[in-house]
Amino acid sequence: MRSHKGYVLSLVLASFIVILTPSFVFAENSNITRKELKTEVKQKVTERKLENKTDREELKAKLSNIRQEKIRSMFGKMIVRLEAMIERIEKLVEKIESRITKIKSEKPETDLTLASDNITKAKTLLASTKTEIASLKTKLETLVSSSDPKLVFEEVKTSFESIRKNLKEVHELLVHSIGTVKGLRVGEL
């Protein structure tokens, strides 16, 4: 039995060595692999962060370009509307002037100084409005390309308000001059 005990003991010891030796090797390999995995994961995370950052910057640039195009489009439409309004008002001014000259030629004794004064005031306001619109056209590119568009937008907004106020005043002057001209012709038909 003694030899049997020695044989079993040596067999157990040999199996223990065989079983534990690969696990120590695997443990060393797994530690190395874990360290490598950690560094790989950290590298991937930093790469993704950089990719996300560049993606965000590209998206911001695209959105900025889209905004700039929308601003140009809106601004262009508004300028076209204002210029069309000024053309219509100028046609009205011409019609009123022709009516005034016609009335003066028919009846030179009628007093049309108030209507004429209103027309000249309207013409000067229209001229100043045209120059403001021209200056707005030049401010468009500075608005679109500026780093702080809010400040430039405030200037543009005040210019638009000034233009609107001028056009309202021109309209009011024309209404008064038309009223003066029509008031003279009542009952003469």
PDB file of C-alpha atoms in Angstrom:
ATOM      1  CA  MET A   1       0.000   0.000   0.000  1.00  0.00           C
ATOM      2  CA  ARG A   2       2.816   2.231   0.623  1.00  0.00           C
ATOM      3  CA  SER A   3       3.838   2.167  -2.959  1.00  0.00           C
ATOM      4  CA  HIS A   4       0.321   2.711  -3.859  1.00  0.00           C
ATOM      5  CA  LYS A   5       0.196   5.839  -1.654  1.00  0.00           C
ATOM      6  CA  GLY A   6       3.369   7.156  -3.226  1.00  0.00           C
ATOM      7  CA  TYR A   7       2.001   6.460  -6.663  1.00  0.00           C
ATOM      8  CA  VAL A   8      -1.269   8.226  -5.917  1.00  0.00           C
ATOM      9  CA  LEU A   9       0.543  11.099  -4.267  1.00  0.00           C
ATOM     10  CA  SER A  10       2.861  11.527  -7.234  1.00  0.00           C
ATOM     11  CA  LEU A  11      -0.118  11.284  -9.580  1.00  0.00           C
ATOM     12  CA  VAL A  12      -2.020  13.939  -7.635  1.00  0.00           C
ATOM     13  CA  LEU A  13       1.044  16.160  -7.497  1.00  0.00           C
ATOM     14  CA  ALA A  14       1.665  15.733 -11.225  1.00  0.00           C
ATOM     15  CA  SER A  15      -1.972  16.477 -12.083  1.00  0.00           C
ATOM     16  CA  PHE A  16      -1.902  19.486  -9.777  1.00  0.00           C
ATOM     17  CA  ILE A  17       1.154  20.815 -11.557  1.00  0.00           C
ATOM     18  CA  VAL A  18      -0.360  20.110 -14.978  1.00  0.00           C
ATOM     19  CA  ILE A  19      -3.618  21.791 -14.044  1.00  0.00           C
ATOM     20  CA  LEU A  20      -2.116  24.841 -12.319  1.00  0.00           C
ATOM     21  CA  THR A  21       0.707  25.525 -14.746  1.00  0.00           C
ATOM     22  CA  PRO A  22      -1.553  26.488 -17.700  1.00  0.00           C
ATOM     23  CA  SER A  23      -3.733  28.588 -15.434  1.00  0.00           C
ATOM     24  CA  PHE A  24      -0.744  30.605 -14.306  1.00  0.00           C
ATOM     25  CA  VAL A  25       0.230  31.037 -17.920  1.00  0.00           C
ATOM     26  CA  PHE A  26      -3.339  31.983 -18.784  1.00  0.00           C
ATOM     27  CA  ALA A  27      -3.420  34.366 -15.855  1.00  0.00           C
ATOM     28  CA  GLU A  28      -0.304  36.099 -17.116  1.00  0.00           C
ATOM     29  CA  ASN A  29      -1.727  36.206 -20.631  1.00  0.00           C
ATOM     30  CA  SER A  30      -5.086  37.441 -19.373  1.00  0.00           C
ATOM     31  CA  ASN A  31      -3.393  40.218 -17.367  1.00  0.00           C
ATOM     32  CA  ILE A  32      -1.478  41.291 -20.414  1.00  0.00           C
ATOM     33  CA  THR A  33      -4.613  41.074 -22.508  1.00  0.00           C
ATOM     34  CA  ARG A  34      -6.575  43.102 -19.996  1.00  0.00           C
ATOM     35  CA  LYS A  35      -3.945  45.828 -20.010  1.00  0.00           C
ATOM     36  CA  GLU A  36      -3.894  45.799 -23.773  1.00  0.00           C
ATOM     37  CA  LEU A  37      -7.690  45.839 -23.825  1.00  0.00           C
ATOM     38  CA  LYS A  38      -7.770  48.830 -21.504  1.00  0.00           C
ATOM     39  CA  THR A  39      -5.349  50.747 -23.661  1.00  0.00           C
ATOM     40  CA  GLU A  40      -7.230  49.768 -26.825  1.00  0.00           C
ATOM     41  CA  VAL A  41     -10.546  50.832 -25.303  1.00  0.00           C
ATOM     42  CA  LYS A  42      -9.027  54.139 -24.185  1.00  0.00           C
ATOM     43  CA  GLN A  43      -7.646  54.704 -27.665  1.00  0.00           C
ATOM     44  CA  LYS A  44     -10.997  53.882 -29.252  1.00  0.00           C
ATOM     45  CA  VAL A  45     -12.795  56.222 -26.860  1.00  0.00           C
ATOM     46  CA  THR A  46     -10.421  59.073 -27.644  1.00  0.00           C
ATOM     47  CA  GLU A  47     -10.743  58.365 -31.386  1.00  0.00           C
ATOM     48  CA  ARG A  48     -14.539  58.414 -31.102  1.00  0.00           C
ATOM     49  CA  LYS A  49     -14.400  61.658 -29.156  1.00  0.00           C
ATOM     50  CA  LEU A  50     -12.282  63.208 -31.889  1.00  0.00           C
ATOM     51  CA  GLU A  51     -14.600  61.856 -34.587  1.00  0.00           C
ATOM     52  CA  ASN A  52     -17.647  63.172 -32.721  1.00  0.00           C
ATOM     53  CA  LYS A  53     -15.963  66.539 -32.321  1.00  0.00           C
ATOM     54  CA  THR A  54     -15.161  66.773 -36.022  1.00  0.00           C
ATOM     55  CA  ASP A  55     -18.674  65.556 -36.882  1.00  0.00           C
ATOM     56  CA  ARG A  56     -20.143  68.250 -34.642  1.00  0.00           C
ATOM     57  CA  GLU A  57     -17.939  70.900 -36.246  1.00  0.00           C
ATOM     58  CA  GLU A  58     -18.957  69.733 -39.730  1.00  0.00           C
ATOM     59  CA  LEU A  59     -22.623  69.792 -38.703  1.00  0.00           C
ATOM     60  CA  LYS A  60     -22.237  73.291 -37.260  1.00  0.00           C
ATOM     61  CA  ALA A  61     -20.618  74.443 -40.488  1.00  0.00           C
ATOM     62  CA  LYS A  62     -23.427  72.924 -42.568  1.00  0.00           C
ATOM     63  CA  LEU A  63     -26.079  74.504 -40.335  1.00  0.00           C
ATOM     64  CA  SER A  64     -24.293  77.822 -40.516  1.00  0.00           C
ATOM     65  CA  ASN A  65     -24.279  77.659 -44.324  1.00  0.00           C
ATOM     66  CA  ILE A  66     -27.980  76.754 -44.353  1.00  0.00           C
ATOM     67  CA  ARG A  67     -28.774  79.654 -42.023  1.00  0.00           C
ATOM     68  CA  GLN A  68     -26.768  82.041 -44.163  1.00  0.00           C
ATOM     69  CA  GLU A  69     -28.644  80.955 -47.277  1.00  0.00           C
ATOM     70  CA  LYS A  70     -31.998  81.339 -45.521  1.00  0.00           C
ATOM     71  CA  ILE A  71     -31.029  84.808 -44.305  1.00  0.00           C
ATOM     72  CA  ARG A  72     -29.929  85.807 -47.816  1.00  0.00           C
ATOM     73  CA  SER A  73     -33.177  84.478 -49.260  1.00  0.00           C
ATOM     74  CA  MET A  74     -35.390  86.209 -46.699  1.00  0.00           C
ATOM     75  CA  PHE A  75     -33.433  89.426 -46.998  1.00  0.00           C
ATOM     76  CA  GLY A  76     -33.604  89.322 -50.789  1.00  0.00           C
ATOM     77  CA  LYS A  77     -37.357  88.805 -50.738  1.00  0.00           C
ATOM     78  CA  MET A  78     -37.813  91.683 -48.325  1.00  0.00           C
ATOM     79  CA  ILE A  79     -35.690  94.001 -50.456  1.00  0.00           C
ATOM     80  CA  VAL A  80     -37.668  93.013 -53.567  1.00  0.00           C
ATOM     81  CA  ARG A  81     -40.934  93.806 -51.760  1.00  0.00           C
ATOM     82  CA  LEU A  82     -39.664  97.164 -50.555  1.00  0.00           C
ATOM     83  CA  GLU A  83     -38.389  98.116 -53.995  1.00  0.00           C
ATOM     84  CA  ALA A  84     -41.725  97.100 -55.543  1.00  0.00           C
ATOM     85  CA  MET A  85     -43.538  99.219 -52.978  1.00  0.00           C
ATOM     86  CA  ILE A  86     -41.335 102.188 -53.776  1.00  0.00           C
ATOM     87  CA  GLU A  87     -42.016 101.734 -57.508  1.00  0.00           C
ATOM     88  CA  ARG A  88     -45.767 101.728 -56.890  1.00  0.00           C
ATOM     89  CA  ILE A  89     -45.508 104.839 -54.738  1.00  0.00           C
ATOM     90  CA  GLU A  90     -43.412 106.577 -57.402  1.00  0.00           C
ATOM     91  CA  LYS A  91     -46.075 105.804 -59.999  1.00  0.00           C
ATOM     92  CA  LEU A  92     -48.668 107.285 -57.659  1.00  0.00           C
ATOM     93  CA  VAL A  93     -46.540 110.382 -57.213  1.00  0.00           C
ATOM     94  CA  GLU A  94     -46.291 110.775 -61.000  1.00  0.00           C
ATOM     95  CA  LYS A  95     -50.055 110.402 -61.388  1.00  0.00           C
ATOM     96  CA  ILE A  96     -50.738 112.949 -58.652  1.00  0.00           C
ATOM     97  CA  GLU A  97     -48.224 115.378 -60.181  1.00  0.00           C
ATOM     98  CA  SER A  98     -49.837 115.020 -63.590  1.00  0.00           C
ATOM     99  CA  ARG A  99     -53.241 115.614 -62.048  1.00  0.00           C
ATOM    100  CA  ILE A 100     -51.933 118.731 -60.261  1.00  0.00           C
ATOM    101  CA  THR A 101     -50.427 120.106 -63.480  1.00  0.00           C
ATOM    102  CA  LYS A 102     -53.664 119.350 -65.313  1.00  0.00           C
ATOM    103  CA  ILE A 103     -55.728 121.204 -62.685  1.00  0.00           C
ATOM    104  CA  LYS A 104     -53.270 124.134 -62.736  1.00  0.00           C
ATOM    105  CA  SER A 105     -53.496 124.356 -66.508  1.00  0.00           C
ATOM    106  CA  GLU A 106     -57.305 124.244 -66.426  1.00  0.00           C
ATOM    107  CA  LYS A 107     -57.690 126.622 -63.485  1.00  0.00           C
ATOM    108  CA  PRO A 108     -54.554 128.588 -62.677  1.00  0.00           C
ATOM    109  CA  GLU A 109     -56.260 130.409 -59.788  1.00  0.00           C
ATOM    110  CA  THR A 110     -56.592 127.246 -57.637  1.00  0.00           C
ATOM    111  CA  ASP A 111     -54.226 126.944 -54.697  1.00  0.00           C
ATOM    112  CA  LEU A 112     -52.367 123.633 -54.891  1.00  0.00           C
ATOM    113  CA  THR A 113     -49.299 124.604 -52.855  1.00  0.00           C
ATOM    114  CA  LEU A 114     -50.180 122.214 -50.033  1.00  0.00           C
ATOM    115  CA  ALA A 115     -50.488 119.259 -52.413  1.00  0.00           C
ATOM    116  CA  SER A 116     -47.273 120.261 -54.208  1.00  0.00           C
ATOM    117  CA  ASP A 117     -45.422 120.605 -50.922  1.00  0.00           C
ATOM    118  CA  ASN A 118     -46.641 117.177 -49.830  1.00  0.00           C
ATOM    119  CA  ILE A 119     -45.457 115.692 -53.127  1.00  0.00           C
ATOM    120  CA  THR A 120     -41.968 117.213 -52.765  1.00  0.00           C
ATOM    121  CA  LYS A 121     -41.710 115.969 -49.188  1.00  0.00           C
ATOM    122  CA  ALA A 122     -42.783 112.513 -50.354  1.00  0.00           C
ATOM    123  CA  LYS A 123     -40.158 112.561 -53.089  1.00  0.00           C
ATOM    124  CA  THR A 124     -37.372 113.456 -50.662  1.00  0.00           C
ATOM    125  CA  LEU A 125     -38.492 110.743 -48.246  1.00  0.00           C
ATOM    126  CA  LEU A 126     -38.560 108.214 -51.087  1.00  0.00           C
ATOM    127  CA  ALA A 127     -35.031 109.224 -52.090  1.00  0.00           C
ATOM    128  CA  SER A 128     -33.753 108.767 -48.532  1.00  0.00           C
ATOM    129  CA  THR A 129     -35.555 105.422 -48.327  1.00  0.00           C
ATOM    130  CA  LYS A 130     -33.849 104.282 -51.527  1.00  0.00           C
ATOM    131  CA  THR A 131     -30.434 105.173 -50.119  1.00  0.00           C
ATOM    132  CA  GLU A 132     -31.217 103.287 -46.911  1.00  0.00           C
ATOM    133  CA  ILE A 133     -32.191 100.215 -48.918  1.00  0.00           C
ATOM    134  CA  ALA A 134     -28.916 100.468 -50.848  1.00  0.00           C
ATOM    135  CA  SER A 135     -26.975 100.615 -47.583  1.00  0.00           C
ATOM    136  CA  LEU A 136     -28.927  97.606 -46.306  1.00  0.00           C
ATOM    137  CA  LYS A 137     -27.849  95.619 -49.341  1.00  0.00           C
ATOM    138  CA  THR A 138     -24.217  96.238 -48.437  1.00  0.00           C
ATOM    139  CA  LYS A 139     -24.829  95.304 -44.801  1.00  0.00           C
ATOM    140  CA  LEU A 140     -26.197  91.900 -45.801  1.00  0.00           C
ATOM    141  CA  GLU A 141     -22.802  90.269 -46.326  1.00  0.00           C
ATOM    142  CA  THR A 142     -21.457  91.687 -43.069  1.00  0.00           C
ATOM    143  CA  LEU A 143     -24.536  90.311 -41.318  1.00  0.00           C
ATOM    144  CA  VAL A 144     -24.140  86.870 -42.809  1.00  0.00           C
ATOM    145  CA  SER A 145     -20.374  86.568 -42.376  1.00  0.00           C
ATOM    146  CA  SER A 146     -19.972  88.251 -38.975  1.00  0.00           C
ATOM    147  CA  SER A 147     -19.032  86.273 -35.906  1.00  0.00           C
ATOM    148  CA  ASP A 148     -21.654  88.088 -33.832  1.00  0.00           C
ATOM    149  CA  PRO A 149     -24.636  88.546 -36.150  1.00  0.00           C
ATOM    150  CA  LYS A 150     -26.898  89.786 -33.358  1.00  0.00           C
ATOM    151  CA  LEU A 151     -25.232  93.205 -33.311  1.00  0.00           C
ATOM    152  CA  VAL A 152     -25.413  93.617 -37.071  1.00  0.00           C
ATOM    153  CA  PHE A 153     -28.982  92.314 -37.064  1.00  0.00           C
ATOM    154  CA  GLU A 154     -29.977  95.047 -34.608  1.00  0.00           C
ATOM    155  CA  GLU A 155     -28.588  97.657 -37.024  1.00  0.00           C
ATOM    156  CA  VAL A 156     -30.469  96.063 -39.903  1.00  0.00           C
ATOM    157  CA  LYS A 157     -33.629  95.913 -37.834  1.00  0.00           C
ATOM    158  CA  THR A 158     -33.430  99.629 -36.984  1.00  0.00           C
ATOM    159  CA  SER A 159     -32.833 100.401 -40.668  1.00  0.00           C
ATOM    160  CA  PHE A 160     -35.911  98.391 -41.658  1.00  0.00           C
ATOM    161  CA  GLU A 161     -37.953 100.192 -39.026  1.00  0.00           C
ATOM    162  CA  SER A 162     -36.732 103.540 -40.358  1.00  0.00           C
ATOM    163  CA  ILE A 163     -37.650 102.498 -43.907  1.00  0.00           C
ATOM    164  CA  ARG A 164     -41.082 101.379 -42.754  1.00  0.00           C
ATOM    165  CA  LYS A 165     -41.615 104.665 -40.923  1.00  0.00           C
ATOM    166  CA  ASN A 166     -40.555 106.657 -43.998  1.00  0.00           C
ATOM    167  CA  LEU A 167     -42.888 104.698 -46.261  1.00  0.00           C
ATOM    168  CA  LYS A 168     -45.795 105.246 -43.865  1.00  0.00           C
ATOM    169  CA  GLU A 169     -45.062 108.954 -43.811  1.00  0.00           C
ATOM    170  CA  VAL A 170     -44.873 109.047 -47.625  1.00  0.00           C
ATOM    171  CA  HIS A 171     -48.205 107.258 -47.800  1.00  0.00           C
ATOM    172  CA  GLU A 172     -49.740 109.732 -45.384  1.00  0.00           C
ATOM    173  CA  LEU A 173     -48.412 112.679 -47.411  1.00  0.00           C
ATOM    174  CA  LEU A 174     -49.812 111.200 -50.605  1.00  0.00           C
ATOM    175  CA  VAL A 175     -53.199 110.578 -48.998  1.00  0.00           C
ATOM    176  CA  HIS A 176     -53.334 114.222 -47.895  1.00  0.00           C
ATOM    177  CA  SER A 177     -52.312 115.505 -51.316  1.00  0.00           C
ATOM    178  CA  ILE A 178     -54.894 113.263 -53.030  1.00  0.00           C
ATOM    179  CA  GLY A 179     -57.513 114.527 -50.590  1.00  0.00           C
ATOM    180  CA  THR A 180     -56.545 118.103 -51.398  1.00  0.00           C
ATOM    181  CA  VAL A 181     -56.733 117.501 -55.146  1.00  0.00           C
ATOM    182  CA  LYS A 182     -60.030 115.603 -54.996  1.00  0.00           C
ATOM    183  CA  GLY A 183     -61.511 118.160 -52.628  1.00  0.00           C
ATOM    184  CA  LEU A 184     -61.017 120.810 -55.254  1.00  0.00           C
ATOM    185  CA  ARG A 185     -62.849 118.845 -57.908  1.00  0.00           C
ATOM    186  CA  VAL A 186     -65.974 118.013 -55.934  1.00  0.00           C
ATOM    187  CA  GLY A 187     -69.090 119.270 -57.669  1.00  0.00           C
ATOM    188  CA  GLU A 188     -67.239 120.164 -60.854  1.00  0.00           C
ATOM    189  CA  LEU A 189     -68.060 117.001 -62.748  1.00  0.00           C
TER     190      LEU A 189
END
